[in-house]
PDB file of C-alpha atoms in Angstrom:
ATOM      1  CA  MET I   1     103.389 127.092 220.388  1.00 46.00           C
ATOM      2  CA  THR I   2     102.247 128.381 217.187  1.00 47.00           C
ATOM      3  CA  ARG I   3     101.730 126.577 214.038  1.00 49.00           C
ATOM      4  CA  ALA I   4     102.936 128.328 211.237  1.00 48.00           C
ATOM      5  CA  ARG I   5     100.602 128.084 208.238  1.00 45.00           C
ATOM      6  CA  ARG I   6     100.954 126.469 204.930  1.00 46.00           C
ATOM      7  CA  SER I   7      99.862 127.772 201.781  1.00 43.00           C
ATOM      8  CA  LEU I   8      99.787 125.520 198.352  1.00 44.00           C
ATOM      9  CA  ALA I   9      99.540 127.150 194.682  1.00 46.00           C
ATOM     10  CA  VAL I  10      98.490 124.985 191.987  1.00 46.00           C
ATOM     11  CA  MET I  11      97.906 125.977 188.684  1.00 48.00           C
ATOM     12  CA  SER I  12      95.914 124.106 187.105  1.00 49.00           C
ATOM     13  CA  ASN I  13      92.630 124.343 184.605  1.00 51.00           C
ATOM     14  CA  ASP I  14      91.422 120.680 185.616  1.00 56.00           C
ATOM     15  CA  ASN I  15      91.255 118.435 188.379  1.00 59.00           C
ATOM     16  CA  HIS I  16      93.769 117.188 190.149  1.00 61.00           C
ATOM     17  CA  GLU I  17      94.114 113.519 190.779  1.00 63.00           C
ATOM     18  CA  TYR I  18      95.522 114.023 195.074  1.00 64.00           C
ATOM     19  CA  LEU I  19      92.917 117.157 195.671  1.00 65.00           C
ATOM     20  CA  PRO I  20      89.473 116.324 196.163  1.00 65.00           C
ATOM     21  CA  THR I  21      87.139 118.445 193.898  1.00 68.00           C
ATOM     22  CA  GLY I  22      85.196 120.662 196.351  1.00 69.00           C
ATOM     23  CA  ALA I  23      86.702 120.412 199.348  1.00 71.00           C
ATOM     24  CA  PRO I  24      86.564 123.650 201.528  1.00 73.00           C
ATOM     25  CA  THR I  25      90.080 123.952 202.070  1.00 71.00           C
ATOM     26  CA  ILE I  26      90.567 124.295 198.001  1.00 71.00           C
ATOM     27  CA  GLN I  27      89.794 127.874 196.199  1.00 72.00           C
ATOM     28  CA  ASN I  28      89.162 127.256 192.522  1.00 72.00           C
ATOM     29  CA  ARG I  29      89.245 129.820 190.638  1.00 74.00           C
ATOM     30  CA  ARG I  30      90.315 129.616 186.677  1.00 79.00           C
ATOM     31  CA  SER I  31      93.515 131.429 185.418  1.00 80.00           C
ATOM     32  CA  THR I  32      95.289 131.820 182.100  1.00 81.00           C
ATOM     33  CA  PRO I  33      98.365 132.098 182.049  1.00 76.00           C
ATOM     34  CA  ASP I  34      99.951 135.328 179.965  1.00 77.00           C
ATOM     35  CA  PRO I  35     103.108 133.712 178.415  1.00 68.00           C
ATOM     36  CA  ALA I  36     104.914 136.625 177.790  1.00 72.00           C
ATOM     37  CA  LEU I  37     105.339 136.920 181.360  1.00 75.00           C
ATOM     38  CA  PHE I  38     107.710 133.975 181.429  1.00 70.00           C
ATOM     39  CA  PRO I  39     110.999 134.618 180.654  1.00 69.00           C
ATOM     40  CA  GLY I  40     113.198 133.296 177.847  1.00 70.00           C
ATOM     41  CA  PRO I  41     112.243 131.680 174.784  1.00 73.00           C
ATOM     42  CA  ARG I  42     109.049 129.020 174.886  1.00 83.00           C
ATOM     43  CA  ARG I  43     109.863 125.438 174.100  1.00 88.00           C
ATOM     44  CA  LEU I  44     107.215 122.813 172.964  1.00 88.00           C
ATOM     45  CA  TYR I  45     108.507 118.635 173.820  1.00 90.00           C
ATOM     46  CA  LEU I  46     107.542 116.068 171.118  1.00 89.00           C
ATOM     47  CA  SER I  47     108.147 113.027 173.240  1.00 87.00           C
ATOM     48  CA  ALA I  48     109.039 109.703 171.668  1.00 76.00           C
ATOM     49  CA  ASN I  49     106.187 108.330 169.601  1.00 85.00           C
ATOM     50  CA  ALA I  50     106.091 105.391 167.491  1.00 88.00           C
ATOM     51  CA  GLU I  51     103.727 106.866 165.249  1.00 90.00           C
ATOM     52  CA  ALA I  52     105.284 109.901 164.821  1.00 92.00           C
ATOM     53  CA  VAL I  53     108.059 108.020 162.948  1.00 94.00           C
ATOM     54  CA  ASP I  54     108.254 105.527 160.095  1.00 91.00           C
ATOM     55  CA  LEU I  55     108.525 102.245 161.620  1.00 88.00           C
ATOM     56  CA  SER I  56     109.968 100.607 158.165  1.00 90.00           C
ATOM     57  CA  PHE I  57     112.298 102.912 157.585  1.00 90.00           C
ATOM     58  CA  ALA I  58     115.468 100.650 158.183  1.00 91.00           C
ATOM     59  CA  GLY I  59     113.715  98.003 156.531  1.00 91.00           C
ATOM     60  CA  ARG I  60     113.081  99.097 152.950  1.00 91.00           C
ATOM     61  CA  LEU I  61     117.362  99.469 153.480  1.00 92.00           C
ATOM     62  CA  GLY I  62     119.629  97.747 151.316  1.00 92.00           C
ATOM     63  CA  ASP I  63     122.623  96.001 152.867  1.00 93.00           C
ATOM     64  CA  ARG I  64     125.047  98.300 151.743  1.00 95.00           C
ATOM     65  CA  ASN I  65     123.293 101.994 152.899  1.00 96.00           C
ATOM     66  CA  PRO I  66     125.255 103.538 155.277  1.00 96.00           C
ATOM     67  CA  ALA I  67     122.669 104.898 157.674  1.00 97.00           C
ATOM     68  CA  LEU I  68     122.240 100.713 158.714  1.00 96.00           C
ATOM     69  CA  PRO I  69     125.926 101.185 160.943  1.00 97.00           C
ATOM     70  CA  ALA I  70     124.569 104.641 161.923  1.00 98.00           C
ATOM     71  CA  ILE I  71     121.535 102.868 163.439  1.00 97.00           C
ATOM     72  CA  ALA I  72     123.447 100.043 164.869  1.00 97.00           C
ATOM     73  CA  GLU I  73     126.320 102.856 166.720  1.00 97.00           C
ATOM     74  CA  ALA I  74     123.115 105.010 168.427  1.00 97.00           C
ATOM     75  CA  HIS I  75     122.592 104.928 171.870  1.00 97.00           C
ATOM     76  CA  VAL I  76     119.665 106.276 174.102  1.00 96.00           C
ATOM     77  CA  GLY I  77     120.743 110.047 175.016  1.00 96.00           C
ATOM     78  CA  ASP I  78     122.959 110.261 171.381  1.00 97.00           C
ATOM     79  CA  PRO I  79     122.086 114.011 169.809  1.00 98.00           C
ATOM     80  CA  VAL I  80     120.079 114.023 166.574  1.00 98.00           C
ATOM     81  CA  THR I  81     118.970 116.966 164.434  1.00 97.00           C
ATOM     82  CA  LEU I  82     116.013 117.200 161.885  1.00 96.00           C
ATOM     83  CA  HIS I  83     116.802 117.717 158.385  1.00 94.00           C
ATOM     84  CA  LEU I  84     113.700 118.116 155.465  1.00 93.00           C
ATOM     85  CA  GLU I  85     114.608 117.000 152.021  1.00 93.00           C
ATOM     86  CA  ASP I  86     112.139 116.662 149.220  1.00 93.00           C
ATOM     87  CA  GLY I  87     109.074 117.198 151.912  1.00 91.00           C
ATOM     88  CA  LYS I  88     110.077 114.811 154.305  1.00 93.00           C
ATOM     89  CA  TRP I  89     111.697 115.014 157.693  1.00 95.00           C
ATOM     90  CA  LEU I  90     114.570 112.806 157.558  1.00 96.00           C
ATOM     91  CA  LEU I  91     116.385 112.193 161.538  1.00 97.00           C
ATOM     92  CA  LEU I  92     120.088 112.705 161.417  1.00 98.00           C
ATOM     93  CA  ASP I  93     122.642 111.862 164.116  1.00 98.00           C
ATOM     94  CA  ALA I  94     125.452 113.791 165.559  1.00 97.00           C
ATOM     95  CA  ARG I  95     127.663 112.809 162.135  1.00 97.00           C
ATOM     96  CA  GLY I  96     124.965 114.163 159.742  1.00 97.00           C
ATOM     97  CA  ARG I  97     124.044 110.145 158.752  1.00 97.00           C
ATOM     98  CA  ARG I  98     120.482 108.936 157.965  1.00 97.00           C
ATOM     99  CA  LEU I  99     119.124 107.467 161.558  1.00 98.00           C
ATOM    100  CA  GLY I 100     115.345 107.785 160.251  1.00 96.00           C
ATOM    101  CA  ARG I 101     112.576 109.401 158.724  1.00 96.00           C
ATOM    102  CA  MET I 102     109.468 111.158 160.444  1.00 96.00           C
ATOM    103  CA  ALA I 103     106.392 109.351 158.970  1.00 94.00           C
ATOM    104  CA  ARG I 104     104.367 111.417 156.862  1.00 91.00           C
ATOM    105  CA  SER I 105     101.608 112.770 159.323  1.00 91.00           C
ATOM    106  CA  PHE I 106     104.659 114.360 161.018  1.00 92.00           C
ATOM    107  CA  ARG I 107     104.502 118.315 161.318  1.00 89.00           C
ATOM    108  CA  ALA I 108     106.931 120.258 162.796  1.00 88.00           C
ATOM    109  CA  PRO I 109     104.881 122.836 165.229  1.00 89.00           C
ATOM    110  CA  VAL I 110     103.683 125.965 163.280  1.00 89.00           C
ATOM    111  CA  GLY I 111     105.400 129.472 164.216  1.00 88.00           C
ATOM    112  CA  ALA I 112     108.451 127.439 166.181  1.00 91.00           C
ATOM    113  CA  SER I 113     111.980 125.805 165.223  1.00 92.00           C
ATOM    114  CA  PHE I 114     114.108 122.855 166.039  1.00 94.00           C
ATOM    115  CA  SER I 115     116.254 123.660 169.095  1.00 94.00           C
ATOM    116  CA  ARG I 116     117.645 120.160 169.135  1.00 96.00           C
ATOM    117  CA  GLY I 117     116.970 116.729 169.768  1.00 97.00           C
ATOM    118  CA  GLU I 118     117.897 113.268 171.344  1.00 96.00           C
ATOM    119  CA  ILE I 119     117.505 109.852 170.528  1.00 96.00           C
ATOM    120  CA  SER I 120     114.643 108.645 173.366  1.00 94.00           C
ATOM    121  CA  ALA I 121     114.449 104.914 172.723  1.00 94.00           C
ATOM    122  CA  ILE I 122     115.297 102.182 170.021  1.00 95.00           C
ATOM    123  CA  LEU I 123     113.071  99.919 169.335  1.00 93.00           C
ATOM    124  CA  ARG I 124     113.511  96.876 167.062  1.00 93.00           C
ATOM    125  CA  ARG I 125     111.632  95.631 164.331  1.00 91.00           C
ATOM    126  CA  GLN I 126     110.609  92.353 162.518  1.00 83.00           C
ATOM    127  CA  ALA I 127     108.740  92.560 159.248  1.00 86.00           C
ATOM    128  CA  GLU I 128     105.686  89.861 160.873  1.00 81.00           C
ATOM    129  CA  ASP I 129     104.765  93.796 162.709  1.00 77.00           C
ATOM    130  CA  SER I 130     104.607  95.882 159.449  1.00 77.00           C
ATOM    131  CA  GLU I 131     101.274  95.345 157.636  1.00 73.00           C
ATOM    132  CA  GLU I 132     100.896  92.740 155.186  1.00 77.00           C
ATOM    133  CA  SER I 133     100.190  95.116 152.306  1.00 72.00           C
ATOM    134  CA  TYR I 134     103.406  96.917 153.004  1.00 75.00           C
ATOM    135  CA  ARG I 135     105.658  93.608 153.161  1.00 82.00           C
ATOM    136  CA  HIS I 136     106.779  93.223 149.581  1.00 81.00           C
ATOM    137  CA  THR I 137     108.950  96.547 150.591  1.00 84.00           C
ATOM    138  CA  LEU I 138     110.435  95.124 152.711  1.00 91.00           C
ATOM    139  CA  ARG I 139     114.364  94.075 152.534  1.00 84.00           C
ATOM    140  CA  ARG I 140     115.201  92.611 155.825  1.00 92.00           C
ATOM    141  CA  GLU I 141     113.468  90.479 158.725  1.00 86.00           C
ATOM    142  CA  THR I 142     114.361  92.612 161.834  1.00 86.00           C
ATOM    143  CA  TRP I 143     116.196  95.918 161.899  1.00 91.00           C
ATOM    144  CA  GLU I 144     115.802  98.991 164.589  1.00 94.00           C
ATOM    145  CA  VAL I 145     113.632 102.724 164.833  1.00 94.00           C
ATOM    146  CA  VAL I 146     115.146 104.968 166.588  1.00 96.00           C
ATOM    147  CA  LEU I 147     112.661 107.174 168.379  1.00 95.00           C
ATOM    148  CA  PRO I 148     113.536 110.938 169.158  1.00 96.00           C
ATOM    149  CA  GLU I 149     112.786 113.479 171.612  1.00 95.00           C
ATOM    150  CA  LEU I 150     112.506 116.882 169.572  1.00 95.00           C
ATOM    151  CA  VAL I 151     113.007 120.426 170.975  1.00 94.00           C
ATOM    152  CA  PHE I 152     111.419 123.142 169.490  1.00 93.00           C
ATOM    153  CA  GLU I 153     111.772 126.786 170.472  1.00 91.00           C
ATOM    154  CA  VAL I 154     108.345 129.567 169.249  1.00 86.00           C
ATOM    155  CA  VAL I 155     109.812 132.027 167.299  1.00 74.00           C
TER     156      VAL I 155
END
């Protein structure tokens, strides 16, 4: 009985945590994939990250602001969109209501357009979580922060 030989191809430009470096059964070579050879649009995924959003957005809102019920009704997995207004990226729900704002440091990837997004997490914040120098801007003691996962397509 002959055993079939299996080969494993791994594309990586770094060491793999399960494959020993320098093993005689591993063939090392550098590879630079050509993105033009891959079918379909190239996508860039920006995962939920608290540094990418304005953590105090809802904390600064007045009680009658329509964003507060929108945030309260939001669920993980709900679709979101990005809208640039006055130089600030707003996070909107499927009905066009504000759910949050991206941080001032947020920049959409150069050469890519927004494709889709969804709520990845919803955090609960408290005034005491904020830096003391910003607490005077807050209007509430607790609020929720929507963290999105955003998908961009390279154009």
